Coordinates of C-alpha atoms in Angstrom, one line a residue:
M910 CA -12.4 -16.5 101.8
M911 CA -15.8 -14.8 101.2
H912 CA -14.1 -12.3 98.8
A913 CA -12.4 -15.1 96.9
K914 CA -15.8 -16.9 96.5
K915 CA -17.4 -13.7 95.2
D916 CA -14.5 -13.1 92.8
W917 CA -14.9 -16.6 91.5
R918 CA -18.7 -16.1 91.1
R919 CA -18.2 -12.8 89.4
F920 CA -15.6 -14.4 87.1
G921 CA -17.9 -17.3 86.3
A922 CA -20.8 -14.9 85.6
Q923 CA -18.7 -12.9 83.3
L924 CA -17.4 -16.0 81.5
W925 CA -20.9 -17.4 81.1
Q926 CA -22.1 -14.0 79.8
R927 CA -19.4 -14.0 77.2
W928 CA -19.8 -17.6 76.1
R929 CA -23.5 -18.1 76.7
I930 CA -24.6 -17.4 73.1
P931 CA -22.0 -19.5 71.3
V932 CA -22.3 -22.4 73.7
L933 CA -26.1 -22.4 73.4
V934 CA -26.3 -21.8 69.6
V935 CA -23.5 -24.2 68.7
G936 CA -24.6 -26.8 71.2
V937 CA -28.2 -26.9 70.1
C938 CA -27.3 -26.9 66.4
Y939 CA -24.6 -29.6 66.9
L940 CA -27.0 -31.9 68.8
A941 CA -29.6 -31.5 66.2
A942 CA -27.2 -32.3 63.4
Y943 CA -25.8 -35.3 65.4
A944 CA -29.3 -36.7 65.7
V945 CA -30.2 -36.1 62.0
S946 CA -26.9 -37.7 60.9
A947 CA -27.4 -40.8 63.1
L948 CA -31.1 -41.3 62.4
A949 CA -31.3 -40.3 58.7
F950 CA -27.9 -41.5 57.4
G951 CA -26.6 -44.0 60.0
V952 CA -23.4 -41.9 60.6
V953 CA -22.5 -41.6 64.2
V954 CA -19.5 -39.6 65.5
E955 CA -17.8 -41.2 68.5
P956 CA -19.4 -39.4 71.5
H957 CA -16.2 -38.5 73.3
R958 CA -14.7 -37.2 70.0
A959 CA -18.0 -35.3 69.3
L960 CA -17.6 -33.5 72.7
I961 CA -14.1 -32.3 71.7
D962 CA -15.3 -31.3 68.3
L963 CA -18.2 -29.4 69.8
L964 CA -15.8 -27.4 72.1
F965 CA -13.7 -26.6 69.1
L966 CA -16.7 -25.3 67.2
A967 CA -17.9 -23.3 70.2
A968 CA -14.5 -21.6 70.3
A969 CA -14.7 -20.8 66.6
G970 CA -18.3 -19.6 67.2
R971 CA -17.1 -17.3 69.9
L972 CA -14.6 -15.7 67.6
I973 CA -17.2 -15.2 64.9
L974 CA -19.7 -13.7 67.4
A975 CA -17.1 -11.1 68.4
F976 CA -17.4 -9.5 64.9
S977 CA -21.1 -10.1 64.4
R978 CA -23.7 -7.3 64.8
R979 CA -26.9 -9.3 65.2
V980 CA -27.4 -12.5 67.2
W981 CA -30.1 -13.9 64.9
A982 CA -27.9 -13.6 61.9
Y983 CA -25.0 -15.2 63.8
A984 CA -27.2 -18.1 64.9
A985 CA -28.5 -18.7 61.3
L986 CA -24.9 -18.7 60.0
M987 CA -23.7 -21.2 62.6
A988 CA -26.7 -23.4 61.9
L989 CA -25.9 -23.4 58.2
L990 CA -22.2 -24.1 58.8
I991 CA -22.9 -27.0 61.1
G992 CA -25.5 -28.3 58.8
A993 CA -23.2 -28.2 55.8
F994 CA -20.3 -29.9 57.4
F995 CA -22.1 -32.3 59.7
I996 CA -25.4 -33.3 57.9
G997 CA -23.8 -32.6 54.4
S998 CA -20.9 -34.9 55.2
S999 CA -23.2 -37.6 56.5
A1000 CA -25.3 -37.4 53.4
K1001 CA -22.2 -37.6 51.2
I1002 CA -20.9 -40.6 53.2
A1003 CA -24.2 -42.3 52.7
L1004 CA -24.0 -41.7 49.0
L1005 CA -20.3 -42.1 48.2
G1006 CA -18.7 -43.4 51.4
R1007 CA -16.7 -40.2 51.8
P1008 CA -17.4 -36.9 53.8
V1009 CA -17.1 -33.3 52.6
M1010 CA -13.4 -32.7 51.8
P1011 CA -11.4 -29.5 50.8
D1012 CA -11.1 -30.6 47.2
D1013 CA -14.9 -30.7 46.8
I1014 CA -14.7 -27.0 46.1
Y1015 CA -13.8 -27.9 42.5
S1016 CA -17.1 -29.8 42.1
V1017 CA -19.6 -27.5 43.6
V1018 CA -20.8 -26.0 40.3
A1019 CA -21.1 -29.4 38.7
L1020 CA -23.0 -30.8 41.7
V1021 CA -25.6 -28.0 41.5
R1022 CA -26.1 -28.7 37.8
I1023 CA -26.4 -32.4 38.3
M1024 CA -29.0 -32.0 41.0
G1025 CA -31.0 -29.4 39.1
W1026 CA -33.4 -27.4 41.3
L1027 CA -32.6 -29.6 44.3
G1028 CA -28.9 -28.6 43.9
W1029 CA -29.9 -24.9 44.1
V1030 CA -31.9 -25.6 47.3
V1031 CA -29.5 -27.8 49.2
V1032 CA -26.1 -26.6 47.8
A1033 CA -26.1 -23.2 46.1
L1034 CA -28.7 -21.4 48.3
P1035 CA -27.1 -22.4 51.6
L1036 CA -23.6 -21.3 50.4
L1037 CA -25.0 -18.0 49.2
L1038 CA -26.9 -17.5 52.5
M1039 CA -23.7 -18.3 54.5
A1040 CA -21.7 -15.8 52.5
G1041 CA -24.5 -13.2 52.9
L1042 CA -24.9 -13.8 56.6
L1043 CA -21.2 -13.6 57.2
V1044 CA -20.5 -10.4 55.2
G1045 CA -23.8 -8.6 55.9
N1046 CA -23.4 -9.1 59.7
L1047 CA -19.9 -7.9 60.0
K1048 CA -19.2 -5.4 62.9
F1049 CA -16.2 -3.1 62.6
A1050 CA -16.7 -1.0 65.7
G1051 CA -14.4 -1.7 68.6
R1052 CA -10.9 -3.2 69.0
R1053 CA -12.2 -6.6 70.0
A1054 CA -14.3 -6.9 66.8
K1055 CA -11.5 -5.8 64.6
A1056 CA -9.0 -8.1 66.3
S1057 CA -11.4 -11.1 66.0
L1058 CA -12.1 -10.4 62.3
A1059 CA -8.3 -10.1 61.6
A1060 CA -7.7 -13.4 63.4
F1061 CA -10.6 -15.0 61.5
I1062 CA -9.0 -13.9 58.2
A1063 CA -5.3 -14.5 59.2
L1064 CA -5.6 -18.0 60.6
P1065 CA -6.6 -19.8 57.3
L1066 CA -3.9 -17.8 55.5
A1067 CA -1.3 -18.7 58.0
C1068 CA -2.0 -22.4 57.7
G1069 CA 0.6 -22.7 55.0
F1070 CA 3.3 -21.8 57.4
F1071 CA 2.5 -24.2 60.2
A1072 CA 0.5 -26.8 58.4
E1073 CA 3.1 -29.6 58.2
G1074 CA 3.9 -29.6 62.0
A1075 CA 0.2 -29.1 62.9
L1076 CA -0.8 -31.9 60.7
R1077 CA 1.8 -34.3 62.1
G1078 CA 0.5 -33.5 65.6
A1079 CA -3.1 -33.9 64.6
D1080 CA -2.5 -37.2 62.9
I1081 CA -0.8 -38.5 66.0
A1082 CA -3.3 -37.1 68.5
I1083 CA -6.5 -37.7 66.6
G1084 CA -5.6 -40.3 64.1
N1085 CA -5.7 -40.7 60.3
H1086 CA -6.9 -43.5 58.1
P1087 CA -6.6 -42.1 54.5
W1088 CA -8.0 -45.3 53.0
D1089 CA -11.3 -44.9 55.0
Q1090 CA -12.5 -41.3 55.2
R1091 CA -15.8 -42.4 56.8
E1092 CA -13.8 -43.7 59.8
N1093 CA -11.8 -40.5 59.9
F1094 CA -15.0 -38.4 60.1
T1095 CA -16.6 -40.5 62.8
M1096 CA -13.5 -40.4 65.0
R1097 CA -12.9 -36.7 64.5
G1098 CA -16.3 -34.9 64.1
P1099 CA -17.1 -32.5 61.3
A1100 CA -15.1 -29.4 62.4
L1101 CA -11.9 -31.2 63.3
H1102 CA -12.2 -33.4 60.2
I1103 CA -12.4 -30.4 57.8
L1104 CA -9.6 -28.6 59.7
Q1105 CA -7.3 -31.6 59.6
E1106 CA -7.9 -32.3 55.9
T1107 CA -7.4 -28.6 55.1
L1108 CA -4.0 -28.7 56.9
R1109 CA -3.3 -31.8 54.8
A1110 CA -4.1 -30.0 51.6
Y1111 CA -1.7 -27.2 52.6
A1112 CA 1.0 -29.6 53.8
T1113 CA 1.0 -31.9 50.8
G1114 CA 0.8 -29.2 48.2
K1115 CA 4.1 -29.4 46.2
P1116 CA 5.8 -26.9 44.0
A1117 CA 6.4 -27.6 40.3
P1118 CA 9.3 -30.1 39.9
T1119 CA 12.6 -29.1 38.4
E1120 CA 14.0 -30.6 35.2
A1121 CA 16.4 -32.8 37.2
E1122 CA 13.6 -34.1 39.3
V1123 CA 11.5 -34.9 36.3
A1124 CA 14.4 -36.7 34.5
A1125 CA 15.2 -38.7 37.6
A1126 CA 11.5 -39.8 38.0
L1127 CA 11.3 -40.8 34.3
D1128 CA 14.5 -42.9 34.7
R1129 CA 13.0 -44.7 37.8
I1130 CA 9.8 -45.4 35.9
D1131 CA 11.7 -46.8 33.0
A1132 CA 13.8 -49.0 35.3
K1133 CA 10.6 -50.6 36.8
A1134 CA 8.8 -51.1 33.5
G1135 CA 10.9 -53.5 31.7
A1136 CA 9.1 -55.0 28.7
H1137 CA 5.6 -54.2 29.8
Q1138 CA 3.1 -57.0 29.4
A1139 CA 0.9 -55.0 27.0
A1140 CA 3.7 -55.1 24.5
R1141 CA 3.8 -58.9 24.7
N1142 CA 0.0 -59.4 24.5
P1143 CA -0.8 -60.9 21.1
A1144 CA -4.1 -59.1 21.1
V1145 CA -2.6 -55.7 21.2
Q1146 CA 0.5 -56.0 19.0
P1147 CA 1.1 -52.9 17.0
A1148 CA -0.2 -52.5 13.4
A1149 CA 1.6 -50.6 10.7
F1150 CA 0.4 -47.0 10.3
D1151 CA -1.2 -46.5 6.8
A1152 CA -0.6 -42.9 6.0
A1153 CA -2.5 -43.2 2.7
G1154 CA -5.7 -44.5 4.3
P1155 CA -5.6 -44.0 8.1
R1156 CA -8.4 -45.5 10.1
N1157 CA -11.2 -43.6 11.9
V1158 CA -11.3 -43.9 15.7
H1159 CA -14.6 -44.0 17.5
I1160 CA -14.4 -43.8 21.3
I1161 CA -17.8 -44.1 23.1
L1162 CA -17.8 -43.3 26.8
L1163 CA -21.1 -44.7 28.1
E1164 CA -22.5 -42.9 31.1
S1165 CA -22.8 -45.2 34.1
F1166 CA -22.8 -48.3 31.8
W1167 CA -22.6 -51.4 33.9
D1168 CA -24.4 -54.7 34.1
P1169 CA -26.3 -54.8 37.4
T1170 CA -27.4 -58.4 37.0
P1171 CA -25.4 -59.5 40.1
L1172 CA -27.7 -57.4 42.2
L1173 CA -30.9 -58.8 40.8
P1174 CA -32.8 -61.9 41.9
K1175 CA -30.9 -64.9 40.5
D1176 CA -34.0 -67.0 39.6
R1177 CA -35.7 -64.3 37.6
P1178 CA -33.7 -61.1 37.1
T1179 CA -36.2 -59.4 34.7
L1180 CA -39.9 -59.3 34.3
S1181 CA -39.7 -61.2 31.1
G1182 CA -37.2 -63.8 32.5
E1183 CA -34.7 -62.8 29.7
P1184 CA -31.2 -61.5 30.4
L1185 CA -31.2 -57.8 31.3
L1186 CA -28.9 -56.4 28.5
D1187 CA -29.3 -56.9 24.8
P1188 CA -28.3 -60.5 23.8
R1189 CA -26.1 -59.0 21.1
F1190 CA -24.2 -57.1 23.7
Y1191 CA -23.5 -60.3 25.8
K1192 CA -22.4 -62.1 22.7
L1193 CA -20.0 -59.3 21.7
W1194 CA -18.7 -59.0 25.3
D1195 CA -18.1 -62.7 25.4
E1196 CA -16.0 -62.4 22.2
T1197 CA -13.8 -60.0 24.1
G1198 CA -13.4 -62.5 27.0
R1199 CA -15.6 -60.1 29.1
S1200 CA -12.9 -57.5 29.1
T1201 CA -13.3 -54.8 31.7
A1202 CA -12.2 -51.2 32.1
M1203 CA -11.1 -49.9 35.5
S1204 CA -12.3 -46.4 36.2
P1205 CA -10.6 -43.9 38.5
T1206 CA -13.9 -42.9 40.0
F1207 CA -17.2 -44.3 41.5
S1208 CA -20.7 -43.0 41.0
G1209 CA -19.6 -39.7 39.4
G1210 CA -16.7 -37.7 38.1
T1211 CA -17.0 -38.7 34.4
A1212 CA -14.5 -36.1 33.4
N1213 CA -11.7 -37.9 35.2
A1214 CA -12.4 -41.0 33.1
E1215 CA -12.2 -38.8 29.9
F1216 CA -8.9 -37.3 31.0
E1217 CA -7.3 -40.7 31.6
V1218 CA -8.3 -42.0 28.1
L1219 CA -7.3 -38.9 26.3
C1220 CA -4.0 -38.2 28.1
G1221 CA -2.8 -41.5 29.4
F1222 CA -2.1 -40.5 33.0
P1223 CA -3.9 -42.0 36.0
V1224 CA -6.0 -39.7 38.3
D1225 CA -6.1 -40.7 42.0
S1226 CA -8.2 -37.8 43.3
W1227 CA -11.9 -37.2 43.8
A1228 CA -11.3 -33.6 42.5
V1229 CA -12.1 -33.4 38.8
K1230 CA -9.1 -32.5 36.7
F1231 CA -11.1 -30.6 34.1
E1232 CA -12.4 -28.2 36.9
Q1233 CA -8.9 -27.7 38.4
G1234 CA -7.5 -26.5 35.1
F1235 CA -4.3 -27.6 33.5
N1236 CA -1.7 -26.6 30.9
T1237 CA -2.4 -27.2 27.2
A1238 CA -1.0 -30.7 26.7
P1239 CA -0.1 -33.0 23.8
C1240 CA -2.8 -35.6 24.5
L1241 CA -4.5 -38.0 22.0
P1242 CA -6.4 -35.3 20.1
V1243 CA -3.1 -33.4 19.5
L1244 CA -1.2 -36.5 18.5
L1245 CA -3.9 -37.6 16.0
G1246 CA -4.4 -34.0 14.8
D1247 CA -0.7 -33.9 13.9
Q1248 CA -1.2 -37.1 11.8
G1249 CA -3.9 -35.4 9.7
Y1250 CA -7.0 -36.4 11.8
R1251 CA -10.0 -34.3 12.4
T1252 CA -10.8 -34.4 16.2
V1253 CA -14.4 -34.1 17.4
A1254 CA -15.8 -34.3 20.9
S1255 CA -19.6 -34.7 21.4
H1256 CA -21.6 -34.5 24.6
P1257 CA -25.3 -33.5 24.7
N1258 CA -25.1 -31.5 27.9
A1259 CA -24.2 -27.8 28.6
P1260 CA -20.8 -27.0 27.3
G1261 CA -19.6 -25.6 30.6
F1262 CA -20.4 -28.8 32.6
W1263 CA -17.2 -30.1 34.1
N1264 CA -15.6 -27.2 32.3
R1265 CA -15.5 -29.2 29.1
I1266 CA -15.6 -26.2 26.8
N1267 CA -12.2 -25.1 28.1
A1268 CA -10.7 -28.6 28.9
Y1269 CA -11.4 -29.9 25.4
R1270 CA -9.7 -27.0 23.8
R1271 CA -6.6 -27.5 26.0
L1272 CA -6.6 -31.2 25.1
G1273 CA -6.5 -30.3 21.4
F1274 CA -10.0 -31.0 20.0
D1275 CA -10.9 -29.1 16.8
T1276 CA -14.6 -29.3 17.4
F1277 CA -16.9 -29.7 20.4
W1278 CA -20.6 -30.4 19.8
S1279 CA -22.6 -29.8 23.0
K1280 CA -26.3 -29.6 23.9
G1281 CA -27.0 -26.6 21.6
D1282 CA -25.7 -28.4 18.6
F1283 CA -28.2 -31.2 18.8
A1284 CA -31.9 -31.5 18.1
L1285 CA -33.5 -32.5 21.4
D1286 CA -35.9 -34.8 19.6
E1287 CA -35.9 -37.9 21.9
M1288 CA -35.6 -36.8 25.5
I1289 CA -35.8 -39.0 28.6
V1290 CA -36.8 -36.1 30.8
W1291 CA -33.6 -34.0 30.7
M1292 CA -31.3 -36.5 28.8
L1293 CA -31.0 -37.0 25.1
S1294 CA -31.3 -40.6 24.2
D1295 CA -28.1 -42.4 23.0
R1296 CA -30.0 -43.4 19.8
S1297 CA -30.6 -39.8 18.8
L1298 CA -27.1 -38.8 19.8
Y1299 CA -25.4 -41.5 17.7
R1300 CA -27.7 -40.7 14.7
Q1301 CA -27.1 -37.0 14.8
I1302 CA -23.3 -37.3 15.2
A1303 CA -23.1 -39.7 12.2
A1304 CA -25.2 -37.2 10.1
K1305 CA -23.0 -34.3 11.1
L1306 CA -19.8 -36.1 10.2
K1307 CA -21.2 -37.2 6.9
A1308 CA -22.7 -33.8 6.0
E1309 CA -19.5 -31.9 6.3
S1310 CA -17.0 -31.8 3.4
D1311 CA -14.0 -32.5 5.6
R1312 CA -12.7 -35.9 4.4
R1313 CA -9.9 -36.3 6.9
P1314 CA -9.9 -39.4 9.1
V1315 CA -11.7 -38.6 12.4
L1316 CA -11.2 -39.1 16.1
D1317 CA -14.9 -39.3 17.1
F1318 CA -15.0 -39.0 20.9
I1319 CA -18.5 -39.4 22.3
V1320 CA -19.6 -38.9 25.9
T1321 CA -23.2 -40.1 26.3
L1322 CA -25.7 -38.7 28.8
Y1323 CA -28.6 -41.2 29.0
G1324 CA -28.4 -43.4 32.1
H1325 CA -27.2 -40.5 34.3
W1326 CA -28.3 -40.4 37.9
T1327 CA -31.3 -40.1 38.8
Y1328 CA -32.1 -42.7 36.0
D1329 CA -35.4 -41.0 35.0
M1330 CA -38.0 -43.0 33.1
V1331 CA -40.6 -42.2 30.5
P1332 CA -43.7 -44.3 29.4
E1333 CA -42.0 -45.1 26.0
R1334 CA -39.3 -47.0 28.0
P1335 CA -41.2 -49.1 30.5
A1336 CA -39.6 -50.9 33.4
V1337 CA -38.0 -54.3 32.6
V1338 CA -37.3 -55.3 36.2
P1339 CA -39.5 -54.9 39.3
I1340 CA -39.0 -51.5 40.9
N1341 CA -39.0 -51.3 44.7
P1342 CA -41.0 -48.2 45.7
D1343 CA -38.7 -47.7 48.7
L1344 CA -35.4 -48.2 46.8
T1345 CA -36.1 -47.1 43.2
E1346 CA -32.6 -46.6 42.0
L1347 CA -31.7 -50.2 41.1
G1348 CA -34.9 -50.8 39.1
Q1349 CA -34.7 -47.5 37.3
F1350 CA -31.0 -47.9 36.6
A1351 CA -31.4 -51.5 35.3
T1352 CA -34.2 -50.4 33.0
A1353 CA -31.9 -47.6 31.6
M1354 CA -29.1 -50.1 31.0
H1355 CA -31.5 -52.4 29.1
Y1356 CA -32.3 -49.7 26.6
K1357 CA -28.8 -48.3 26.6
S1358 CA -27.4 -51.6 25.6
I1359 CA -29.8 -51.9 22.7
E1360 CA -28.9 -48.5 21.3
L1361 CA -25.2 -49.2 21.8
M1362 CA -25.4 -52.4 19.8
D1363 CA -27.4 -50.7 17.0
E1364 CA -24.6 -48.1 16.8
I1365 CA -21.7 -50.7 16.9
E1366 CA -23.4 -52.7 14.1
R1367 CA -23.8 -49.6 12.0
L1368 CA -20.1 -48.6 12.5
R1369 CA -18.9 -52.1 11.7
R1370 CA -21.0 -52.0 8.5
D1371 CA -20.3 -48.5 7.3
D1372 CA -16.8 -48.1 8.7
P1373 CA -15.4 -51.6 8.8
T1374 CA -11.7 -50.7 9.2
S1375 CA -12.3 -48.3 12.1
L1376 CA -11.1 -48.8 15.7
I1377 CA -14.1 -48.8 18.0
I1378 CA -13.8 -48.5 21.8
A1379 CA -16.8 -48.5 24.1
F1380 CA -16.7 -48.5 27.9
G1381 CA -18.6 -47.5 31.0
D1382 CA -17.2 -44.5 32.8
H1383 CA -18.1 -45.6 36.4
L1384 CA -20.5 -47.7 38.4
P1385 CA -23.8 -46.0 39.3
N1386 CA -25.1 -44.4 42.4
L1387 CA -27.7 -46.8 43.9
G1388 CA -28.8 -44.9 47.0
Y1389 CA -27.7 -44.2 50.6
N1390 CA -25.3 -46.6 52.4
W1391 CA -24.8 -48.6 49.2
G1392 CA -28.5 -49.1 48.7
E1393 CA -29.0 -52.3 46.7
Y1394 CA -25.3 -52.8 46.2
K1395 CA -25.6 -54.8 49.4
N1396 CA -27.7 -57.4 47.5
N1397 CA -26.1 -60.8 47.3
G1398 CA -23.0 -59.5 49.2
F1399 CA -21.8 -57.4 46.3
F1400 CA -20.6 -54.6 48.7
A1401 CA -20.2 -54.9 52.5
G1402 CA -19.0 -52.4 54.9
G1403 CA -17.3 -49.1 54.1
W1404 CA -14.4 -48.4 51.7
G1405 CA -11.9 -49.3 54.4
D1406 CA -13.5 -52.7 54.9
F1407 CA -13.4 -53.8 51.2
P1408 CA -11.1 -56.7 50.4
P1409 CA -9.1 -56.3 47.2
A1410 CA -11.5 -58.1 44.9
M1411 CA -14.5 -56.1 46.2
Y1412 CA -12.6 -52.8 45.7
A1413 CA -11.6 -53.9 42.2
R1414 CA -15.2 -54.6 41.2
S1415 CA -16.2 -51.2 42.5
R1416 CA -14.2 -49.7 39.6
S1417 CA -14.8 -52.3 36.8
T1418 CA -17.1 -51.7 33.9
P1419 CA -17.6 -53.5 30.5
L1420 CA -15.0 -52.8 27.9
I1421 CA -15.4 -53.4 24.1
V1422 CA -12.6 -52.9 21.7
I1423 CA -13.1 -53.8 18.0
D1424 CA -10.0 -53.5 15.9
G1425 CA -11.5 -53.1 12.5
E1426 CA -11.6 -56.2 10.5
R1427 CA -9.6 -58.1 13.1
G1428 CA -12.7 -58.0 15.3
P1429 CA -13.0 -57.8 19.1
L1430 CA -9.9 -57.9 21.2
K1431 CA -9.5 -59.9 24.4
L1432 CA -7.8 -57.4 26.7
G1433 CA -8.6 -58.7 30.2
T1434 CA -8.6 -55.8 32.8
Q1435 CA -7.4 -52.4 31.5
P1436 CA -7.2 -49.3 33.6
L1437 CA -8.7 -46.5 31.6
Y1438 CA -5.4 -44.6 31.3
R1439 CA -3.9 -47.5 29.4
L1440 CA -6.5 -47.2 26.6
N1441 CA -4.6 -44.2 25.5
Q1442 CA -1.6 -46.3 24.5
L1443 CA -3.8 -49.0 23.1
V1444 CA -5.2 -46.5 20.5
L1445 CA -1.8 -45.5 19.3
K1446 CA -0.6 -49.1 19.1
R1447 CA -3.5 -50.3 17.1
L1448 CA -3.1 -47.3 14.7
G1449 CA 0.6 -48.1 14.4
L1450 CA 1.6 -44.6 15.4
D1451 CA 5.2 -44.6 16.5
V1452 CA 5.4 -41.0 17.9
P1453 CA 6.8 -39.7 21.1
N1454 CA 3.8 -39.2 23.5
I1455 CA 3.3 -38.4 27.1
G1456 CA 1.3 -41.6 27.9
A1457 CA 4.3 -43.7 27.0
L1458 CA 6.3 -42.0 29.7
V1459 CA 4.5 -43.7 32.5
P1460 CA 4.1 -47.5 31.9
P1461 CA 3.3 -49.5 35.0
P1462 CA 5.9 -51.7 36.7
E1463 CA 6.5 -55.0 34.8
D1464 CA 3.8 -57.6 35.1
L1465 CA 1.5 -55.4 37.3
T1466 CA -1.8 -53.9 36.4
I1467 CA -2.3 -50.8 38.6
R1468 CA -5.5 -48.8 39.2
P1469 CA -4.8 -45.8 41.5
V1470 CA -8.0 -44.5 43.1
P1471 CA -8.6 -41.9 45.9
D1472 CA -7.1 -43.1 49.2
T1473 CA -5.6 -46.4 47.9
I1474 CA -4.2 -48.2 44.9
I1475 CA -5.8 -51.4 43.4
G1476 CA -3.6 -53.8 41.6
Y1477 CA -3.3 -57.1 39.9
D1478 CA -0.1 -59.2 40.0
A1479 CA 1.3 -61.4 37.3
A1480 CA -1.1 -64.2 38.3
A1481 CA -4.1 -61.7 38.0
K1482 CA -4.5 -61.8 41.8
P1483 CA -5.9 -58.5 43.2
F1484 CA -4.1 -56.6 45.9
L1485 CA -4.5 -53.2 47.7
C1486 CA -1.8 -50.8 48.6
N1487 CA -3.0 -48.4 51.3
P1488 CA -0.9 -45.4 52.1
G1489 CA 2.2 -46.3 54.0
V1490 CA 2.0 -50.0 53.1
T1491 CA 5.3 -51.2 51.5
H1492 CA 5.3 -55.0 51.7
G1493 CA 4.8 -57.3 48.7
P1494 CA 4.4 -55.3 45.5
C1495 CA 3.3 -52.2 47.3
G1496 CA 6.7 -50.7 47.8
P1497 CA 7.5 -50.5 44.0
V1498 CA 3.8 -49.5 43.3
Q1499 CA 3.8 -46.6 45.8
A1500 CA 7.2 -45.4 44.5
W1501 CA 5.9 -45.6 40.9
M1502 CA 2.8 -43.6 41.8
E1503 CA 4.8 -40.9 43.4
D1504 CA 7.0 -40.6 40.3
V1505 CA 4.0 -40.6 38.0
K1506 CA 2.3 -37.8 40.0
L1507 CA 5.5 -35.8 39.8
V1508 CA 5.7 -36.1 36.0
A1509 CA 2.0 -35.3 35.8
R1510 CA 2.5 -32.2 37.9
D1511 CA 5.2 -31.1 35.6
I1512 CA 3.3 -31.6 32.4
F1513 CA -0.2 -30.4 33.4
D1514 CA 0.6 -27.9 36.1
G1515 CA 4.3 -27.0 35.9
Q1516 CA 7.0 -26.1 33.4
G1517 CA 6.6 -29.1 31.1
H1518 CA 10.2 -30.3 31.3
A1519 CA 9.0 -33.8 30.5
L1520 CA 7.9 -32.7 27.0
A1521 CA 11.5 -31.8 26.2
L1522 CA 12.6 -35.3 27.3
L1523 CA 10.0 -37.3 25.3
E1524 CA 12.4 -38.5 22.7
R1525 CA 15.0 -39.5 25.2
H1526 CA 12.5 -41.4 27.3
R1527 CA 10.7 -43.3 24.6
H1528 CA 9.6 -46.5 26.3
P1529 CA 10.1 -49.9 24.5
V1530 CA 6.3 -50.2 24.2
A1531 CA 6.4 -47.2 21.8
A1532 CA 9.6 -48.2 20.2
S1533 CA 8.3 -51.6 19.3
L1534 CA 5.8 -50.0 16.9
K1535 CA 8.6 -49.4 14.4

């Protein structure tokens, strides 16, 4: 009996000696991160789930310790890892309602650029330090160190082989609510959450579809579409294409453009007592019936809004398509270029931001004017004013001898988060010193609306037959945990708590379409990917095009977004289709979305079989242009 007790004591001592460092290091760092996340961001992982997550992290920490040379470097590495995935996720939840996810890797460079010096401090530097601490602290002496390092490298690579079964087990044992990633994070913990979502990324990755699969998907989409309502809307009936004098097209994507009046005090929204935005804008917007565009994104990811308008395909991922890369595709710039148009994109930011310098080339633009092509003569801290941008683009187009009609695609920058202010543009609403975002944003929108209306009036005067489209790319970021979005009940709860109408307004921005001398169009609610077909219809271009391959099911307006699908039925009643929901309209909608994603995967990432089927699958919406 005494020998057995001694053996157990010896075993316990050896076990503690081996696990002492990872348990203490991981435990202290985890508890500190737990406290910061709860106190600073209001994100609390369920305690019993946090314990399981902590044990998993301790096991991973023991594996890393086995091939680490110095304990201090190991401790620093674990502190940074836990901070990135725990505190980083909590901060991201507070800002965007969503934790760190595997597809965020595509947005790291853009995030650093957006945040400026702060991005280098809180994103780039920690990532570089983690890489340096891991590689610089490697130990190659001894079989245990070599075996542990081999396992550390092999396990992520092997995920592809067992991901599907492991994910199925994890979803059953731990749970999964894809429409509410905040809840997923709080019921898993940071380590198990990133592991489970990494398994999902492996398990849901799909190979390029075959020609037969693409043809079958297109047939199913056609069968659901019928005579789509856009073709029957009198406001968007096709015109006849005038080859002798084709019209210019001006598309203005307005950074974060949205009317925050619903968040302001109802009795006196501005310091002057006047409406927030330019009265001319409200008058024009009223002439459109207060039409709205529905964006694929919230608070960022402008490039996904650009992709939808230019290519006519919905994006339902937080990952930015421009950053992921895609095949050269016959999107709107190519189609208009084939009709003799000059295609110009303009954005007064660095050309590599969101990888635009490569993406615009693949989309077919002849010319891309970026920050270096403009005189930085009217700056709001780091942003060129819209007024200066519009003026310089007009001068550039006029100065060049090219007399072809133009696709003039403008992506503005003023009004970007952090909504900086200068003395020349004083506040027009009270600014709360504790929550500055709303006041600063509202002020930016005031001046942005004035400059927009000045430009629209100039275009209508100087280019009266042109097609003018202006829309906000997404709603703004107004601080942690929705900030002042909670004013007047505009937002309440997390994404998973939003009813359909609240979810829909999280994606709705003003939309202005002026059809030359016909004037403003009343378009109701239009997902941004449908504006692609609107341009072709209004120009009267009866050409096979990829956007016409994916009309939504008859009498439905569908706005796919990450983790769910927002829709409007024939009576304009909003609905949500969360993953797995098939009742009501959701069955056909979910099936439609799967087919659309298959076709998109073929065109933008696969063999492009759909391009050879364009003529065969010309939808009635396009055929009606004849």
